[in-house]
Amino acid sequence: MSDETKIILPESELPTAWYNVLPDLPTPLPPPLDPQTHKPVSPDMLSAIFPPALIEQEMSQERWIPIPEEVREIYKLWRPSPLVRAHRLEKALGTRARIYYKNESVSPAGSHKPNTSVPQAYYNMKAGTRRLATETGAGQWGTALSFACQMFGMACTVYMVRVSYDAKPYRGILIRTYGAEVFPSPSDKTQAGRAALVENPDNPGSLGLAISEAVEDAATHADTNYALGSVLNHVILHQTVTGLETKKQLAMVGETPDVLIGCVGGGSNFGGLVCPFVPDKLAGSKVRFVAAEPQACPTLTRGEYRYDYGDVAGLTPLLKMHTLGHGFYPPAIHAGGLRYHGDAPIVCSLAKDGLVEAKAYYQKEVFEAGRIFLQSEGFLPAPETTHAIAAAIEEARDAPEGKVIVLLYSGHGMLDLAAYDAYLRGDLENYAYPDAAIKKALESCPKVDGF
Ligand SMILES: *Cc1c(COP(=O)(O)O)cnc(C)c1O
């Protein structure tokens, strides 16, 4: 163990392959199902909106998948990212633990999301796709995809939920400056959007509606595909670049992690950090994986493990995952992000098999954790990231001498200051999503025979 603050890998140590956990999962992953027939989805069905390479990665049983040289060249703009020893946070907490954070906020878009937006744009470009369409809620994914499309000379169309578009103008400006087009959803660009506008010209939009618009756009234009920023297997595959680097960085300073922590929205930053450590855990390592989520959207801690639609509109294949029901609607008072009703099937399968522990936090405690981090380490974490920090602080409390805690710092909060403002003004309330509402939303889940 050394006392170094920033543990930096040379560029030559940037991983050359992603790690695919699928062949190493203790239980084989239940397949995605056709929403109508409930039969496993065929690769053909997916080819209307995804390029062949990504469909192959989604189902691959190969343990290592080479990272294309063109993708590694772009990764080098910010990768390998630093692993940082949080000396000052340790001191502020008075802990005997050693806390490290893997800093993914140094990417151009400011979060871990370019780790997958870049390869997704690349494989689409290779397949002749001229344009990508996607939805974005808070705007992080739209930003990451517009950056990636710009790198490969592709067009990009982002459908951004209207309430966020109006409330968070800076994300939209950033997306447009990257050269993409961004429309508040519902828009007049698609049938789904026009129908919603006829019904209510002041429709505030929803993530489900924005997904419908992006998927329709991709399905009705031959040169256009769809891209998803979390949940799917290929997204977690691309995110393993963070866990692989972390492993090398810990080894450089002679550390063995006791606990790895990430926040969970759709599960991609958490999955990317922990998956490369799954073989160690199965071989007897005592490392623990802790997933941190909001009490307002308690998917892993209180959702049911069953098949559900990936989107609110019920258009996507059915995925087996911990779900609050696709009709789940996050309460307006919740400021911390991580609002998705389900979670990545890979993360859910690991949780089901007891490899992942989940913890849920109230929003006042996560913003308090964000403030402690800012005042000790100096960097402003994204509201999502503060969930992982809150879990790390909890792990550090009463820790034995030399406990090694590693968290994934998923993004910065420089465009989320309105949420911190609400916290400072005392406008945030602690809110746990009620059990009765979860039960009700779960009634809308499809009944799938044989699973
Ligand atoms: C999107 C996002 C998340 C949540 O997504 P996951 O797929 O769960 O990783 C977390 N942190 C930041 C900064 C994000 O932009």
Short mmCIF file of C-alpha atoms and ligand atoms in Angstrom, two decimals:
data_model
loop_
_atom_site.label_atom_id
_atom_site.label_comp_id
_atom_site.label_asym_id
_atom_site.label_seq_id
_atom_site.Cartn_x
_atom_site.Cartn_y
_atom_site.Cartn_z
CA MET A 1 0.00 0.00 0.00
CA SER A 2 1.37 3.44 -0.92
CA ASP A 3 0.02 6.85 0.01
CA GLU A 4 -0.29 8.13 -3.55
CA THR A 5 -3.29 10.38 -4.23
CA LYS A 6 -3.85 9.95 -7.98
CA ILE A 7 -3.14 6.49 -9.35
CA ILE A 8 -2.59 7.02 -13.05
CA LEU A 9 -2.19 4.23 -15.60
CA PRO A 10 -0.06 4.97 -18.66
CA GLU A 11 -1.98 5.11 -21.96
CA SER A 12 -0.33 1.82 -22.96
CA GLU A 13 -2.29 0.15 -20.11
CA LEU A 14 -5.69 1.15 -21.55
CA PRO A 15 -7.53 -2.20 -21.82
CA THR A 16 -7.53 -3.82 -25.28
CA ALA A 17 -10.66 -5.92 -24.62
CA TRP A 18 -13.90 -5.55 -22.66
CA TYR A 19 -14.84 -8.30 -20.21
CA ASN A 20 -18.12 -10.12 -20.85
CA VAL A 21 -19.55 -11.54 -17.62
CA LEU A 22 -22.29 -13.60 -19.34
CA PRO A 23 -20.32 -16.90 -19.51
CA ASP A 24 -19.31 -16.50 -15.83
CA LEU A 25 -22.75 -15.76 -14.34
CA PRO A 26 -23.69 -18.44 -11.76
CA THR A 27 -27.18 -18.62 -13.36
CA PRO A 28 -27.55 -18.22 -17.15
CA LEU A 29 -29.31 -14.96 -18.02
CA PRO A 30 -33.03 -15.42 -18.87
CA PRO A 31 -33.50 -14.33 -22.52
CA PRO A 32 -35.32 -11.15 -23.63
CA LEU A 33 -38.85 -12.05 -24.81
CA ASP A 34 -41.01 -10.76 -27.64
CA PRO A 35 -43.64 -8.50 -26.03
CA GLN A 36 -46.45 -10.11 -28.08
CA THR A 37 -45.60 -13.83 -28.32
CA HIS A 38 -43.49 -14.10 -25.13
CA LYS A 39 -41.00 -16.21 -27.16
CA PRO A 40 -37.27 -15.38 -26.98
CA VAL A 41 -36.42 -12.44 -29.24
CA SER A 42 -34.56 -13.34 -32.44
CA PRO A 43 -31.55 -11.29 -33.59
CA ASP A 44 -33.59 -10.42 -36.72
CA MET A 45 -36.16 -8.51 -34.70
CA LEU A 46 -33.47 -6.30 -33.21
CA SER A 47 -31.83 -5.53 -36.55
CA ALA A 48 -34.44 -2.87 -37.39
CA ILE A 49 -32.90 -0.58 -34.75
CA PHE A 50 -29.44 -2.01 -33.79
CA PRO A 51 -26.33 -2.83 -35.90
CA PRO A 52 -25.18 -6.50 -36.13
CA ALA A 53 -22.07 -6.05 -33.94
CA LEU A 54 -24.10 -4.77 -30.98
CA ILE A 55 -26.72 -7.52 -31.35
CA GLU A 56 -23.89 -10.05 -31.33
CA GLN A 57 -22.37 -8.49 -28.21
CA GLU A 58 -25.77 -8.49 -26.51
CA MET A 59 -25.89 -12.30 -26.74
CA SER A 60 -22.19 -13.23 -26.88
CA GLN A 61 -20.72 -15.96 -24.68
CA GLU A 62 -17.14 -14.86 -25.49
CA ARG A 63 -15.37 -13.79 -22.28
CA TRP A 64 -13.19 -11.11 -23.92
CA ILE A 65 -14.31 -8.81 -26.74
CA PRO A 66 -11.58 -6.72 -28.41
CA ILE A 67 -12.00 -2.94 -28.20
CA PRO A 68 -11.62 -1.58 -31.77
CA GLU A 69 -8.51 0.59 -32.23
CA GLU A 70 -10.66 3.55 -33.43
CA VAL A 71 -12.62 3.39 -30.14
CA ARG A 72 -9.42 3.15 -28.05
CA GLU A 73 -8.09 6.25 -29.84
CA ILE A 74 -11.15 8.23 -28.71
CA TYR A 75 -11.09 6.70 -25.21
CA LYS A 76 -7.56 8.14 -24.94
CA LEU A 77 -9.04 11.66 -24.80
CA TRP A 78 -9.77 10.89 -21.10
CA ARG A 79 -8.81 7.23 -20.44
CA PRO A 80 -7.31 5.59 -18.48
CA SER A 81 -9.17 7.68 -15.91
CA PRO A 82 -7.60 8.33 -12.50
CA LEU A 83 -8.28 6.26 -9.41
CA VAL A 84 -8.06 8.77 -6.58
CA ARG A 85 -7.36 8.16 -2.90
CA ALA A 86 -9.83 10.37 -1.00
CA HIS A 87 -7.37 11.32 1.78
CA ARG A 88 -9.29 14.47 2.72
CA LEU A 89 -12.67 12.74 2.80
CA GLU A 90 -11.12 10.06 5.05
CA LYS A 91 -9.88 12.80 7.39
CA ALA A 92 -13.25 14.60 7.38
CA LEU A 93 -14.96 11.34 8.34
CA GLY A 94 -12.30 10.35 10.87
CA THR A 95 -12.32 6.85 9.40
CA ARG A 96 -9.67 4.14 9.59
CA ALA A 97 -10.74 2.93 6.12
CA ARG A 98 -8.93 3.83 2.89
CA ILE A 99 -11.38 5.27 0.34
CA TYR A 100 -10.70 5.38 -3.41
CA TYR A 101 -12.87 6.80 -6.17
CA LYS A 102 -12.65 5.92 -9.86
CA ASN A 103 -13.18 9.29 -11.50
CA GLU A 104 -15.38 8.99 -14.60
CA SER A 105 -16.39 12.67 -14.45
CA VAL A 106 -13.27 13.54 -16.49
CA SER A 107 -14.85 12.40 -19.78
CA PRO A 108 -15.83 15.07 -22.34
CA ALA A 109 -19.52 14.70 -21.49
CA GLY A 110 -18.77 14.65 -17.75
CA SER A 111 -19.96 11.13 -16.91
CA HIS A 112 -19.23 7.43 -17.52
CA LYS A 113 -21.73 7.35 -20.43
CA PRO A 114 -19.21 8.03 -23.28
CA ASN A 115 -17.61 4.63 -22.45
CA THR A 116 -20.58 3.12 -24.31
CA SER A 117 -21.78 5.97 -26.55
CA VAL A 118 -18.44 5.92 -28.41
CA PRO A 119 -18.43 2.18 -29.29
CA GLN A 120 -22.17 2.32 -30.08
CA ALA A 121 -21.64 5.16 -32.54
CA TYR A 122 -18.58 3.38 -33.97
CA TYR A 123 -20.35 0.06 -34.70
CA ASN A 124 -23.27 1.96 -36.23
CA MET A 125 -20.94 4.00 -38.44
CA LYS A 126 -19.27 0.74 -39.57
CA ALA A 127 -22.69 -0.71 -40.45
CA GLY A 128 -23.52 2.32 -42.61
CA THR A 129 -25.86 4.07 -40.16
CA ARG A 130 -25.93 7.81 -40.91
CA ARG A 131 -27.89 8.98 -37.88
CA LEU A 132 -28.69 7.83 -34.32
CA ALA A 133 -31.92 8.65 -32.50
CA THR A 134 -32.31 8.46 -28.75
CA GLU A 135 -34.25 9.77 -25.77
CA THR A 136 -32.85 11.58 -22.78
CA GLY A 137 -34.35 12.48 -19.43
CA ALA A 138 -31.94 14.73 -17.52
CA GLY A 139 -29.74 15.01 -20.62
CA GLN A 140 -26.57 13.06 -19.67
CA TRP A 141 -27.12 10.35 -22.26
CA GLY A 142 -28.10 12.82 -24.98
CA THR A 143 -24.87 14.71 -24.30
CA ALA A 144 -22.73 11.54 -24.40
CA LEU A 145 -24.31 10.30 -27.64
CA SER A 146 -24.08 13.66 -29.41
CA PHE A 147 -20.35 13.80 -28.51
CA ALA A 148 -19.83 10.24 -29.86
CA CYS A 149 -21.74 10.89 -33.11
CA GLN A 150 -19.66 14.01 -33.69
CA MET A 151 -16.48 11.88 -33.35
CA PHE A 152 -17.61 9.68 -36.26
CA GLY A 153 -19.25 12.31 -38.44
CA MET A 154 -22.77 11.01 -37.83
CA ALA A 155 -25.98 12.93 -37.25
CA CYS A 156 -27.79 12.58 -33.92
CA THR A 157 -31.37 13.31 -32.90
CA VAL A 158 -32.27 13.56 -29.22
CA TYR A 159 -35.84 13.50 -27.90
CA MET A 160 -35.66 15.18 -24.51
CA VAL A 161 -38.58 14.97 -22.07
CA ARG A 162 -40.23 18.40 -22.31
CA VAL A 163 -40.26 19.19 -18.58
CA SER A 164 -36.48 18.56 -18.41
CA TYR A 165 -35.92 20.44 -21.68
CA ASP A 166 -37.59 23.48 -20.17
CA ALA A 167 -36.13 23.11 -16.66
CA LYS A 168 -32.54 22.26 -17.74
CA PRO A 169 -31.76 24.40 -20.78
CA TYR A 170 -27.97 23.99 -20.44
CA ARG A 171 -28.00 20.30 -21.39
CA GLY A 172 -29.94 21.10 -24.55
CA ILE A 173 -27.47 23.87 -25.43
CA LEU A 174 -24.51 21.49 -24.92
CA ILE A 175 -26.15 18.81 -27.11
CA ARG A 176 -26.77 21.36 -29.88
CA THR A 177 -23.23 22.71 -29.61
CA TYR A 178 -21.95 19.15 -30.19
CA GLY A 179 -23.86 19.37 -33.49
CA ALA A 180 -26.88 17.20 -32.66
CA GLU A 181 -30.53 18.20 -32.91
CA VAL A 182 -32.64 18.08 -29.78
CA PHE A 183 -36.43 18.26 -29.66
CA PRO A 184 -38.63 18.57 -26.62
CA SER A 185 -40.78 15.44 -26.45
CA PRO A 186 -43.63 15.13 -27.37
CA SER A 187 -42.50 16.64 -30.69
CA ASP A 188 -44.23 17.07 -34.06
CA LYS A 189 -41.53 14.87 -35.68
CA THR A 190 -43.21 11.51 -35.03
CA GLN A 191 -46.69 10.01 -35.06
CA ALA A 192 -46.43 9.16 -31.36
CA GLY A 193 -45.46 12.76 -30.57
CA ARG A 194 -48.15 14.33 -32.80
CA ALA A 195 -50.84 12.10 -31.29
CA ALA A 196 -49.79 13.15 -27.78
CA LEU A 197 -49.83 16.82 -28.79
CA VAL A 198 -53.32 16.58 -30.31
CA GLU A 199 -54.54 15.13 -27.03
CA ASN A 200 -52.80 17.78 -24.95
CA PRO A 201 -50.76 20.62 -26.52
CA ASP A 202 -49.12 21.25 -23.11
CA ASN A 203 -48.09 17.60 -22.59
CA PRO A 204 -45.06 17.64 -20.21
CA GLY A 205 -43.71 14.43 -21.77
CA SER A 206 -42.27 11.32 -20.13
CA LEU A 207 -39.30 9.07 -20.68
CA GLY A 208 -41.65 6.41 -22.10
CA LEU A 209 -43.03 8.79 -24.69
CA ALA A 210 -39.53 9.99 -25.64
CA ILE A 211 -38.44 6.33 -26.11
CA SER A 212 -41.47 5.78 -28.34
CA GLU A 213 -40.50 8.79 -30.47
CA ALA A 214 -36.83 7.73 -30.79
CA VAL A 215 -37.69 4.10 -31.62
CA GLU A 216 -40.30 5.20 -34.19
CA ASP A 217 -37.78 7.59 -35.76
CA ALA A 218 -35.21 4.75 -36.03
CA ALA A 219 -37.68 2.15 -37.28
CA THR A 220 -39.12 4.44 -40.00
CA HIS A 221 -35.81 5.74 -41.42
CA ALA A 222 -33.52 3.25 -43.19
CA ASP A 223 -30.39 5.27 -42.40
CA THR A 224 -31.23 5.69 -38.70
CA ASN A 225 -30.71 3.44 -35.67
CA TYR A 226 -31.59 3.69 -31.99
CA ALA A 227 -29.13 3.76 -29.07
CA LEU A 228 -29.71 3.00 -25.39
CA GLY A 229 -27.45 4.31 -22.62
CA SER A 230 -27.92 1.70 -19.90
CA VAL A 231 -29.60 -1.61 -18.92
CA LEU A 232 -28.62 -3.77 -21.93
CA ASN A 233 -25.79 -6.33 -21.82
CA HIS A 234 -23.68 -4.60 -24.47
CA VAL A 235 -23.79 -1.34 -22.48
CA ILE A 236 -22.45 -3.06 -19.35
CA LEU A 237 -19.84 -4.81 -21.51
CA HIS A 238 -18.50 -1.44 -22.70
CA GLN A 239 -18.55 -0.05 -19.16
CA THR A 240 -16.23 -2.84 -17.89
CA VAL A 241 -13.34 -0.68 -19.10
CA THR A 242 -13.68 1.12 -15.72
CA GLY A 243 -13.55 -2.05 -13.59
CA LEU A 244 -10.62 -3.43 -15.59
CA GLU A 245 -8.63 -0.23 -15.11
CA THR A 246 -9.54 -0.10 -11.40
CA LYS A 247 -8.21 -3.62 -10.94
CA LYS A 248 -4.85 -2.67 -12.44
CA GLN A 249 -4.69 0.57 -10.45
CA LEU A 250 -5.39 -1.16 -7.14
CA ALA A 251 -2.72 -3.73 -7.95
CA MET A 252 -0.24 -0.90 -8.70
CA VAL A 253 -0.53 0.30 -5.08
CA GLY A 254 -0.79 -3.18 -3.60
CA GLU A 255 -4.41 -2.86 -2.51
CA THR A 256 -7.10 -5.55 -2.34
CA PRO A 257 -10.62 -4.08 -2.32
CA ASP A 258 -13.00 -5.03 0.50
CA VAL A 259 -16.03 -3.35 -1.05
CA LEU A 260 -16.88 -1.92 -4.49
CA ILE A 261 -19.70 0.63 -4.65
CA GLY A 262 -21.71 2.23 -7.45
CA CYS A 263 -25.00 4.06 -7.78
CA VAL A 264 -27.68 2.28 -9.78
CA GLY A 265 -30.13 3.84 -12.23
CA GLY A 266 -30.16 1.30 -15.06
CA GLY A 267 -27.09 -0.42 -13.60
CA SER A 268 -24.40 0.37 -16.18
CA ASN A 269 -21.75 2.23 -14.13
CA PHE A 270 -22.17 -0.21 -11.23
CA GLY A 271 -22.06 -3.26 -13.52
CA GLY A 272 -19.00 -1.92 -15.33
CA LEU A 273 -17.11 -1.55 -12.06
CA VAL A 274 -18.01 -4.88 -10.44
CA CYS A 275 -18.29 -7.38 -13.34
CA PRO A 276 -14.50 -7.74 -13.82
CA PHE A 277 -14.31 -8.75 -10.12
CA VAL A 278 -17.02 -11.46 -10.42
CA PRO A 279 -14.55 -14.26 -11.31
CA ASP A 280 -12.48 -13.34 -8.20
CA LYS A 281 -15.55 -13.47 -6.01
CA LEU A 282 -16.61 -16.83 -7.44
CA ALA A 283 -13.06 -18.08 -6.77
CA GLY A 284 -13.41 -17.21 -3.08
CA SER A 285 -12.41 -13.53 -2.76
CA LYS A 286 -14.30 -11.78 0.06
CA VAL A 287 -14.87 -8.56 -1.94
CA ARG A 288 -18.43 -7.19 -1.55
CA PHE A 289 -20.44 -5.39 -4.26
CA VAL A 290 -22.79 -2.67 -2.95
CA ALA A 291 -25.41 -1.05 -5.21
CA ALA A 292 -26.78 2.31 -3.99
CA GLU A 293 -30.23 3.47 -5.11
CA PRO A 294 -32.81 6.10 -4.07
CA GLN A 295 -35.61 5.33 -1.58
CA ALA A 296 -37.82 7.15 -4.11
CA CYS A 297 -37.03 4.53 -6.82
CA PRO A 298 -36.10 1.40 -4.83
CA THR A 299 -35.80 -1.12 -7.68
CA LEU A 300 -33.27 -3.59 -6.26
CA THR A 301 -34.30 -3.29 -2.61
CA ARG A 302 -38.09 -3.41 -3.06
CA GLY A 303 -38.88 -4.29 -6.68
CA GLU A 304 -39.98 -7.74 -7.81
CA TYR A 305 -37.68 -9.98 -9.92
CA ARG A 306 -39.84 -10.77 -12.95
CA TYR A 307 -40.32 -10.05 -16.67
CA ASP A 308 -41.39 -6.51 -17.53
CA TYR A 309 -41.23 -4.07 -20.44
CA GLY A 310 -38.11 -1.91 -20.71
CA ASP A 311 -40.16 1.22 -21.37
CA VAL A 312 -43.24 2.87 -19.96
CA ALA A 313 -45.15 2.51 -23.24
CA GLY A 314 -44.69 -1.28 -23.37
CA LEU A 315 -43.02 -1.36 -26.83
CA THR A 316 -39.69 -3.00 -26.00
CA PRO A 317 -38.85 -6.68 -25.48
CA LEU A 318 -39.58 -8.07 -22.00
CA LEU A 319 -36.54 -8.27 -19.73
CA LYS A 320 -36.21 -10.30 -16.54
CA MET A 321 -35.24 -7.76 -13.92
CA HIS A 322 -36.06 -6.23 -10.57
CA THR A 323 -38.90 -3.88 -11.47
CA LEU A 324 -41.29 -1.45 -9.82
CA GLY A 325 -43.65 -1.95 -12.79
CA HIS A 326 -43.19 -0.14 -16.11
CA GLY A 327 -46.05 2.20 -15.11
CA PHE A 328 -43.91 3.44 -12.17
CA TYR A 329 -43.75 7.22 -12.16
CA PRO A 330 -41.01 8.83 -10.04
CA PRO A 331 -42.34 11.55 -7.72
CA ALA A 332 -41.65 15.15 -8.75
CA ILE A 333 -40.01 15.95 -5.39
CA HIS A 334 -37.18 13.51 -6.11
CA ALA A 335 -34.07 15.43 -7.21
CA GLY A 336 -31.41 12.74 -7.24
CA GLY A 337 -31.94 11.08 -10.63
CA LEU A 338 -31.73 7.25 -10.99
CA ARG A 339 -35.41 7.16 -11.92
CA TYR A 340 -35.60 4.04 -14.11
CA HIS A 341 -38.32 1.50 -13.12
CA GLY A 342 -36.12 -1.55 -13.79
CA ASP A 343 -32.44 -2.50 -13.72
CA ALA A 344 -29.93 -4.23 -15.97
CA PRO A 345 -30.72 -7.97 -16.17
CA ILE A 346 -27.02 -8.71 -15.48
CA VAL A 347 -27.04 -6.73 -12.22
CA CYS A 348 -30.39 -8.25 -11.18
CA SER A 349 -29.13 -11.77 -11.82
CA LEU A 350 -26.03 -11.08 -9.67
CA ALA A 351 -28.29 -9.69 -6.93
CA LYS A 352 -30.59 -12.73 -7.15
CA ASP A 353 -27.58 -15.02 -6.69
CA GLY A 354 -26.43 -13.06 -3.63
CA LEU A 355 -23.34 -11.49 -5.21
CA VAL A 356 -24.72 -7.94 -5.05
CA GLU A 357 -26.06 -6.17 -1.93
CA ALA A 358 -28.46 -3.28 -2.51
CA LYS A 359 -29.03 -0.29 -0.25
CA ALA A 360 -31.52 2.56 -0.62
CA TYR A 361 -30.92 6.14 0.57
CA TYR A 362 -33.11 9.18 1.25
CA GLN A 363 -32.39 12.26 -0.81
CA LYS A 364 -31.39 14.51 2.08
CA GLU A 365 -28.68 12.06 3.15
CA VAL A 366 -27.28 11.73 -0.38
CA PHE A 367 -27.06 15.50 -0.93
CA GLU A 368 -25.43 15.77 2.52
CA ALA A 369 -22.89 13.16 1.34
CA GLY A 370 -22.35 15.24 -1.83
CA ARG A 371 -21.73 18.36 0.26
CA ILE A 372 -19.21 16.52 2.50
CA PHE A 373 -17.40 15.26 -0.61
CA LEU A 374 -17.32 18.73 -2.21
CA GLN A 375 -16.06 20.39 0.97
CA SER A 376 -13.33 17.78 1.56
CA GLU A 377 -12.22 16.63 -1.92
CA GLY A 378 -13.23 19.81 -3.77
CA PHE A 379 -15.18 18.24 -6.66
CA LEU A 380 -18.95 18.56 -7.11
CA PRO A 381 -20.54 15.14 -7.68
CA ALA A 382 -23.64 14.57 -9.84
CA PRO A 383 -26.77 13.93 -7.73
CA GLU A 384 -26.71 10.29 -8.94
CA THR A 385 -23.09 9.89 -7.81
CA THR A 386 -23.91 11.13 -4.29
CA HIS A 387 -25.77 7.84 -3.68
CA ALA A 388 -22.48 5.94 -4.08
CA ILE A 389 -20.74 8.47 -1.82
CA ALA A 390 -23.43 8.03 0.86
CA ALA A 391 -22.89 4.26 0.72
CA ALA A 392 -19.11 4.71 0.98
CA ILE A 393 -19.53 6.98 4.00
CA GLU A 394 -21.72 4.33 5.62
CA GLU A 395 -19.09 1.65 4.91
CA ALA A 396 -16.38 3.91 6.38
CA ARG A 397 -18.22 4.37 9.67
CA ASP A 398 -16.74 2.07 12.35
CA ALA A 399 -14.55 0.44 9.67
CA PRO A 400 -11.67 -1.70 10.87
CA GLU A 401 -8.14 -0.35 10.27
CA GLY A 402 -7.19 -0.57 6.59
CA LYS A 403 -10.59 -1.49 5.10
CA VAL A 404 -10.40 -0.67 1.38
CA ILE A 405 -13.50 1.03 -0.07
CA VAL A 406 -13.71 1.77 -3.81
CA LEU A 407 -16.54 3.77 -5.37
CA LEU A 408 -17.33 4.68 -8.93
CA TYR A 409 -17.57 8.46 -9.28
CA SER A 410 -20.00 8.44 -12.19
CA GLY A 411 -20.17 12.14 -13.05
CA HIS A 412 -19.83 15.78 -12.06
CA GLY A 413 -22.72 17.95 -10.95
CA MET A 414 -21.82 21.24 -12.61
CA LEU A 415 -25.07 21.26 -14.61
CA ASP A 416 -27.15 20.05 -11.64
CA LEU A 417 -26.76 23.06 -9.39
CA ALA A 418 -30.52 23.63 -9.21
CA ALA A 419 -30.83 20.36 -7.24
CA TYR A 420 -28.10 21.50 -4.81
CA ASP A 421 -29.90 24.84 -4.52
CA ALA A 422 -33.08 23.02 -3.49
CA TYR A 423 -31.05 21.04 -0.94
CA LEU A 424 -29.42 24.18 0.52
CA ARG A 425 -32.77 25.97 0.74
CA GLY A 426 -34.23 23.04 2.65
CA ASP A 427 -36.74 22.34 -0.12
CA LEU A 428 -35.93 18.61 -0.35
CA GLU A 429 -38.09 16.16 1.54
CA ASN A 430 -37.19 12.59 2.36
CA TYR A 431 -39.53 10.36 0.43
CA ALA A 432 -39.76 6.59 0.14
CA TYR A 433 -41.90 5.21 -2.67
CA PRO A 434 -44.93 3.62 -0.92
CA ASP A 435 -45.32 -0.18 -0.91
CA ALA A 436 -48.98 0.13 -1.99
CA ALA A 437 -47.96 2.13 -5.09
CA ILE A 438 -45.33 -0.49 -6.00
CA LYS A 439 -47.91 -3.26 -5.62
CA LYS A 440 -50.32 -1.36 -7.86
CA ALA A 441 -47.70 -0.62 -10.56
CA LEU A 442 -46.65 -4.29 -10.56
CA GLU A 443 -50.20 -5.28 -11.52
CA SER A 444 -49.51 -3.88 -14.98
CA CYS A 445 -46.61 -6.32 -15.55
CA PRO A 446 -47.21 -8.95 -18.22
CA LYS A 447 -47.83 -12.51 -17.00
CA VAL A 448 -45.22 -14.74 -18.58
CA ASP A 449 -45.72 -18.52 -18.49
CA GLY A 450 -42.82 -20.76 -17.62
CA PHE A 451 -40.66 -18.15 -15.86
C1 LIG B 1 -26.92 8.12 -16.22
C2 LIG B 1 -26.15 8.30 -14.98
C3 LIG B 1 -26.22 7.38 -13.89
C4 LIG B 1 -27.14 6.20 -13.88
O1 LIG B 1 -27.02 5.28 -14.91
P1 LIG B 1 -26.45 3.81 -14.72
O2 LIG B 1 -26.79 3.13 -15.99
O3 LIG B 1 -27.12 3.19 -13.53
O4 LIG B 1 -25.00 3.94 -14.50
C5 LIG B 1 -25.42 7.60 -12.79
N1 LIG B 1 -24.59 8.66 -12.72
C6 LIG B 1 -24.50 9.56 -13.72
C7 LIG B 1 -23.57 10.73 -13.56
C8 LIG B 1 -25.26 9.40 -14.89
O5 LIG B 1 -25.16 10.29 -15.89
#
